[in-house]
Amino acid sequence: VLFSKIVRCFVAVLKFSPVLALTMFIFCIMGMQFFGGQFVSDDGSVCVPSSTVDDGCPRENWSNFPNAFLVVFQVLTGDNWNVAMYDGMRFTSPWAALFFVLMFVTLTYVMLNVFLTVILFDFALDLDNEHDDATQDENGFRVRAARDVTNCALCCAGKPPPDF
């Protein structure tokens, strides 16, 4: 029973994953446009994918797509994303904070919460279906819900409820 619920939730997650991947891809491309080639090392050379922290280049740079994707994933998970923001502000302008805050809010508060909501909703839907199976008759009608509504209406009218 638990395994079937996990499989159903996994299918629901697979349906939402392209939306999350597309949003991450868009922020990768935007970050590469805004910050690609803007990060300069201590010796004055532009940070390239082969640059290291020893060269004075930050690990969170936008020089190529894999690095950009790692920065976006770092912001998505909230793992020390402010360091990437401060590096972006240091190498470009203070207005870079606007991009990072927009990315953080969009990815974390919107996309990640929708992602978790899909999982939790699917688990709750499975629990509701299990409960509903016990309250349906052979024709698929909800017997208990109809009985409760009828009993409530009759009790409000001052009549005893009939036996079903």
PDB file of C-alpha atoms in Angstrom:
ATOM      1  CA  VAL A   1       0.000   0.000   0.000  1.00  0.00           C
ATOM      2  CA  LEU A   2       2.777   2.424   0.912  1.00  0.00           C
ATOM      3  CA  PHE A   3       4.787   1.514  -2.176  1.00  0.00           C
ATOM      4  CA  SER A   4       1.814   2.250  -4.441  1.00  0.00           C
ATOM      5  CA  LYS A   5       1.402   5.663  -2.778  1.00  0.00           C
ATOM      6  CA  ILE A   6       5.072   6.429  -3.327  1.00  0.00           C
ATOM      7  CA  VAL A   7       4.780   5.443  -6.996  1.00  0.00           C
ATOM      8  CA  ARG A   8       1.713   7.692  -7.431  1.00  0.00           C
ATOM      9  CA  CYS A   9       3.523  10.610  -5.795  1.00  0.00           C
ATOM     10  CA  PHE A  10       6.552   9.988  -7.981  1.00  0.00           C
ATOM     11  CA  VAL A  11       4.334  10.191 -11.074  1.00  0.00           C
ATOM     12  CA  ALA A  12       2.875  13.484  -9.810  1.00  0.00           C
ATOM     13  CA  VAL A  13       6.377  14.827  -9.220  1.00  0.00           C
ATOM     14  CA  LEU A  14       7.398  13.812 -12.744  1.00  0.00           C
ATOM     15  CA  LYS A  15       4.491  15.825 -14.121  1.00  0.00           C
ATOM     16  CA  PHE A  16       5.678  18.964 -12.301  1.00  0.00           C
ATOM     17  CA  SER A  17       9.425  18.515 -12.827  1.00  0.00           C
ATOM     18  CA  PRO A  18       9.499  20.047 -16.344  1.00  0.00           C
ATOM     19  CA  VAL A  19       8.032  23.281 -14.964  1.00  0.00           C
ATOM     20  CA  LEU A  20      10.709  23.439 -12.271  1.00  0.00           C
ATOM     21  CA  ALA A  21      13.454  22.562 -14.765  1.00  0.00           C
ATOM     22  CA  LEU A  22      12.233  25.218 -17.202  1.00  0.00           C
ATOM     23  CA  THR A  23      12.212  27.866 -14.481  1.00  0.00           C
ATOM     24  CA  MET A  24      15.728  26.890 -13.429  1.00  0.00           C
ATOM     25  CA  PHE A  25      16.871  26.957 -17.068  1.00  0.00           C
ATOM     26  CA  ILE A  26      15.438  30.456 -17.539  1.00  0.00           C
ATOM     27  CA  PHE A  27      17.268  31.755 -14.461  1.00  0.00           C
ATOM     28  CA  CYS A  28      20.498  30.078 -15.659  1.00  0.00           C
ATOM     29  CA  ILE A  29      20.298  31.841 -18.997  1.00  0.00           C
ATOM     30  CA  MET A  30      19.377  35.178 -17.371  1.00  0.00           C
ATOM     31  CA  GLY A  31      22.275  34.887 -14.913  1.00  0.00           C
ATOM     32  CA  MET A  32      24.711  34.036 -17.694  1.00  0.00           C
ATOM     33  CA  GLN A  33      23.494  37.093 -19.626  1.00  0.00           C
ATOM     34  CA  PHE A  34      23.766  39.423 -16.633  1.00  0.00           C
ATOM     35  CA  PHE A  35      26.917  38.092 -14.947  1.00  0.00           C
ATOM     36  CA  GLY A  36      28.795  36.014 -17.547  1.00  0.00           C
ATOM     37  CA  GLY A  37      32.246  37.482 -18.095  1.00  0.00           C
ATOM     38  CA  GLN A  38      31.701  40.099 -15.371  1.00  0.00           C
ATOM     39  CA  PHE A  39      33.574  38.272 -12.617  1.00  0.00           C
ATOM     40  CA  VAL A  40      37.246  39.312 -12.650  1.00  0.00           C
ATOM     41  CA  SER A  41      39.944  37.578 -10.621  1.00  0.00           C
ATOM     42  CA  ASP A  42      42.503  39.287  -8.419  1.00  0.00           C
ATOM     43  CA  ASP A  43      45.049  39.513 -11.223  1.00  0.00           C
ATOM     44  CA  GLY A  44      42.574  41.223 -13.572  1.00  0.00           C
ATOM     45  CA  SER A  45      41.675  38.259 -15.783  1.00  0.00           C
ATOM     46  CA  VAL A  46      38.095  37.229 -16.424  1.00  0.00           C
ATOM     47  CA  CYS A  47      36.929  34.188 -14.455  1.00  0.00           C
ATOM     48  CA  VAL A  48      36.556  31.245 -16.839  1.00  0.00           C
ATOM     49  CA  PRO A  49      35.292  27.720 -16.103  1.00  0.00           C
ATOM     50  CA  SER A  50      38.845  26.524 -15.368  1.00  0.00           C
ATOM     51  CA  SER A  51      39.438  29.316 -12.806  1.00  0.00           C
ATOM     52  CA  THR A  52      39.711  28.290  -9.179  1.00  0.00           C
ATOM     53  CA  VAL A  53      39.213  29.981  -5.847  1.00  0.00           C
ATOM     54  CA  ASP A  54      43.011  30.257  -5.564  1.00  0.00           C
ATOM     55  CA  ASP A  55      42.958  32.491  -8.667  1.00  0.00           C
ATOM     56  CA  GLY A  56      40.605  34.885  -6.904  1.00  0.00           C
ATOM     57  CA  CYS A  57      37.454  33.715  -8.693  1.00  0.00           C
ATOM     58  CA  PRO A  58      34.421  32.805  -6.635  1.00  0.00           C
ATOM     59  CA  ARG A  59      33.094  29.272  -6.863  1.00  0.00           C
ATOM     60  CA  GLU A  60      29.645  30.668  -7.612  1.00  0.00           C
ATOM     61  CA  ASN A  61      30.259  32.202 -11.013  1.00  0.00           C
ATOM     62  CA  TRP A  62      28.201  32.374 -14.176  1.00  0.00           C
ATOM     63  CA  SER A  63      30.964  31.651 -16.684  1.00  0.00           C
ATOM     64  CA  ASN A  64      29.298  28.556 -18.201  1.00  0.00           C
ATOM     65  CA  PHE A  65      26.023  26.653 -17.997  1.00  0.00           C
ATOM     66  CA  PRO A  66      27.055  23.994 -15.421  1.00  0.00           C
ATOM     67  CA  ASN A  67      28.358  26.683 -13.049  1.00  0.00           C
ATOM     68  CA  ALA A  68      25.230  28.759 -13.610  1.00  0.00           C
ATOM     69  CA  PHE A  69      23.043  25.730 -12.944  1.00  0.00           C
ATOM     70  CA  LEU A  70      24.884  25.063  -9.688  1.00  0.00           C
ATOM     71  CA  VAL A  71      24.336  28.668  -8.593  1.00  0.00           C
ATOM     72  CA  VAL A  72      20.637  28.432  -9.429  1.00  0.00           C
ATOM     73  CA  PHE A  73      20.377  25.112  -7.552  1.00  0.00           C
ATOM     74  CA  GLN A  74      22.182  26.703  -4.611  1.00  0.00           C
ATOM     75  CA  VAL A  75      19.604  29.498  -4.567  1.00  0.00           C
ATOM     76  CA  LEU A  76      16.753  26.968  -4.924  1.00  0.00           C
ATOM     77  CA  THR A  77      17.882  25.040  -1.867  1.00  0.00           C
ATOM     78  CA  GLY A  78      18.773  28.203   0.065  1.00  0.00           C
ATOM     79  CA  ASP A  79      22.282  26.894   0.719  1.00  0.00           C
ATOM     80  CA  ASN A  80      24.394  29.999   1.369  1.00  0.00           C
ATOM     81  CA  TRP A  81      22.798  31.799  -1.569  1.00  0.00           C
ATOM     82  CA  ASN A  82      23.633  35.180  -0.104  1.00  0.00           C
ATOM     83  CA  VAL A  83      27.349  34.593  -0.809  1.00  0.00           C
ATOM     84  CA  ALA A  84      26.539  34.228  -4.510  1.00  0.00           C
ATOM     85  CA  MET A  85      24.454  37.402  -4.278  1.00  0.00           C
ATOM     86  CA  TYR A  86      27.252  39.366  -2.591  1.00  0.00           C
ATOM     87  CA  ASP A  87      29.739  38.139  -5.218  1.00  0.00           C
ATOM     88  CA  GLY A  88      27.361  39.260  -7.948  1.00  0.00           C
ATOM     89  CA  MET A  89      27.035  42.654  -6.279  1.00  0.00           C
ATOM     90  CA  ARG A  90      30.804  42.952  -5.795  1.00  0.00           C
ATOM     91  CA  PHE A  91      31.675  42.196  -9.415  1.00  0.00           C
ATOM     92  CA  THR A  92      28.794  44.063 -11.117  1.00  0.00           C
ATOM     93  CA  SER A  93      26.620  46.518  -9.194  1.00  0.00           C
ATOM     94  CA  PRO A  94      24.375  46.607  -6.137  1.00  0.00           C
ATOM     95  CA  TRP A  95      21.406  46.152  -8.489  1.00  0.00           C
ATOM     96  CA  ALA A  96      22.437  42.492  -8.836  1.00  0.00           C
ATOM     97  CA  ALA A  97      20.725  41.918  -5.491  1.00  0.00           C
ATOM     98  CA  LEU A  98      17.387  42.501  -7.213  1.00  0.00           C
ATOM     99  CA  PHE A  99      18.028  39.564  -9.571  1.00  0.00           C
ATOM    100  CA  PHE A 100      19.086  37.257  -6.749  1.00  0.00           C
ATOM    101  CA  VAL A 101      16.158  38.165  -4.500  1.00  0.00           C
ATOM    102  CA  LEU A 102      13.748  37.707  -7.397  1.00  0.00           C
ATOM    103  CA  MET A 103      15.327  34.333  -8.168  1.00  0.00           C
ATOM    104  CA  PHE A 104      15.217  33.297  -4.498  1.00  0.00           C
ATOM    105  CA  VAL A 105      11.573  34.256  -4.063  1.00  0.00           C
ATOM    106  CA  THR A 106      10.504  32.642  -7.329  1.00  0.00           C
ATOM    107  CA  LEU A 107      12.389  29.401  -6.863  1.00  0.00           C
ATOM    108  CA  THR A 108      12.045  28.916  -3.135  1.00  0.00           C
ATOM    109  CA  TYR A 109       8.711  30.361  -2.171  1.00  0.00           C
ATOM    110  CA  VAL A 110       6.820  29.618  -5.365  1.00  0.00           C
ATOM    111  CA  MET A 111       8.322  26.680  -7.235  1.00  0.00           C
ATOM    112  CA  LEU A 112       9.621  24.627  -4.318  1.00  0.00           C
ATOM    113  CA  ASN A 113       6.409  25.094  -2.335  1.00  0.00           C
ATOM    114  CA  VAL A 114       4.303  24.099  -5.337  1.00  0.00           C
ATOM    115  CA  PHE A 115       6.564  21.071  -5.755  1.00  0.00           C
ATOM    116  CA  LEU A 116       5.997  20.043  -2.137  1.00  0.00           C
ATOM    117  CA  THR A 117       2.276  20.778  -2.402  1.00  0.00           C
ATOM    118  CA  VAL A 118       1.981  18.383  -5.340  1.00  0.00           C
ATOM    119  CA  ILE A 119       3.558  15.630  -3.254  1.00  0.00           C
ATOM    120  CA  LEU A 120       1.448  16.291  -0.161  1.00  0.00           C
ATOM    121  CA  PHE A 121      -1.757  16.691  -2.163  1.00  0.00           C
ATOM    122  CA  ASP A 122      -1.188  13.357  -3.851  1.00  0.00           C
ATOM    123  CA  PHE A 123      -0.663  11.649  -0.480  1.00  0.00           C
ATOM    124  CA  ALA A 124      -3.829  13.280   0.877  1.00  0.00           C
ATOM    125  CA  LEU A 125      -5.757  12.275  -2.242  1.00  0.00           C
ATOM    126  CA  ASP A 126      -4.740   8.658  -1.697  1.00  0.00           C
ATOM    127  CA  LEU A 127      -5.942   8.813   1.896  1.00  0.00           C
ATOM    128  CA  ASP A 128      -9.265  10.333   0.799  1.00  0.00           C
ATOM    129  CA  ASN A 129      -9.719   7.632  -1.830  1.00  0.00           C
ATOM    130  CA  GLU A 130      -9.140   4.911   0.755  1.00  0.00           C
ATOM    131  CA  HIS A 131     -11.701   6.540   3.041  1.00  0.00           C
ATOM    132  CA  ASP A 132     -14.202   7.028   0.207  1.00  0.00           C
ATOM    133  CA  ASP A 133     -13.982   3.382  -0.875  1.00  0.00           C
ATOM    134  CA  ALA A 134     -15.374   2.337   2.479  1.00  0.00           C
ATOM    135  CA  THR A 135     -18.315   4.741   2.234  1.00  0.00           C
ATOM    136  CA  GLN A 136     -19.509   3.904  -1.297  1.00  0.00           C
ATOM    137  CA  ASP A 137     -22.179   1.362  -2.151  1.00  0.00           C
ATOM    138  CA  GLU A 138     -22.215  -0.951  -5.170  1.00  0.00           C
ATOM    139  CA  ASN A 139     -23.386   1.868  -7.486  1.00  0.00           C
ATOM    140  CA  GLY A 140     -20.575   4.214  -6.428  1.00  0.00           C
ATOM    141  CA  PHE A 141     -22.738   6.535  -4.293  1.00  0.00           C
ATOM    142  CA  ARG A 142     -21.401   7.931  -1.068  1.00  0.00           C
ATOM    143  CA  VAL A 143     -23.645   6.257   1.419  1.00  0.00           C
ATOM    144  CA  ARG A 144     -22.275   7.689   4.643  1.00  0.00           C
ATOM    145  CA  ALA A 145     -22.235  11.296   3.392  1.00  0.00           C
ATOM    146  CA  ALA A 146     -25.822  11.057   2.108  1.00  0.00           C
ATOM    147  CA  ARG A 147     -26.932   9.438   5.361  1.00  0.00           C
ATOM    148  CA  ASP A 148     -25.256  12.146   7.471  1.00  0.00           C
ATOM    149  CA  VAL A 149     -26.864  14.974   5.468  1.00  0.00           C
ATOM    150  CA  THR A 150     -30.299  13.328   5.664  1.00  0.00           C
ATOM    151  CA  ASN A 151     -29.990  12.663   9.395  1.00  0.00           C
ATOM    152  CA  CYS A 152     -28.899  16.248  10.038  1.00  0.00           C
ATOM    153  CA  ALA A 153     -31.818  17.647   8.055  1.00  0.00           C
ATOM    154  CA  LEU A 154     -34.306  15.394   9.824  1.00  0.00           C
ATOM    155  CA  CYS A 155     -32.896  16.171  13.280  1.00  0.00           C
ATOM    156  CA  CYS A 156     -33.170  19.894  12.560  1.00  0.00           C
ATOM    157  CA  ALA A 157     -36.809  19.357  11.614  1.00  0.00           C
ATOM    158  CA  GLY A 158     -37.422  17.499  14.896  1.00  0.00           C
ATOM    159  CA  LYS A 159     -38.011  14.073  13.302  1.00  0.00           C
ATOM    160  CA  PRO A 160     -36.105  10.893  14.157  1.00  0.00           C
ATOM    161  CA  PRO A 161     -33.719   9.674  11.428  1.00  0.00           C
ATOM    162  CA  PRO A 162     -34.836   6.584   9.475  1.00  0.00           C
ATOM    163  CA  ASP A 163     -32.784   3.417   9.320  1.00  0.00           C
ATOM    164  CA  PHE A 164     -30.933   2.882   6.052  1.00  0.00           C
TER     165      PHE A 164
END
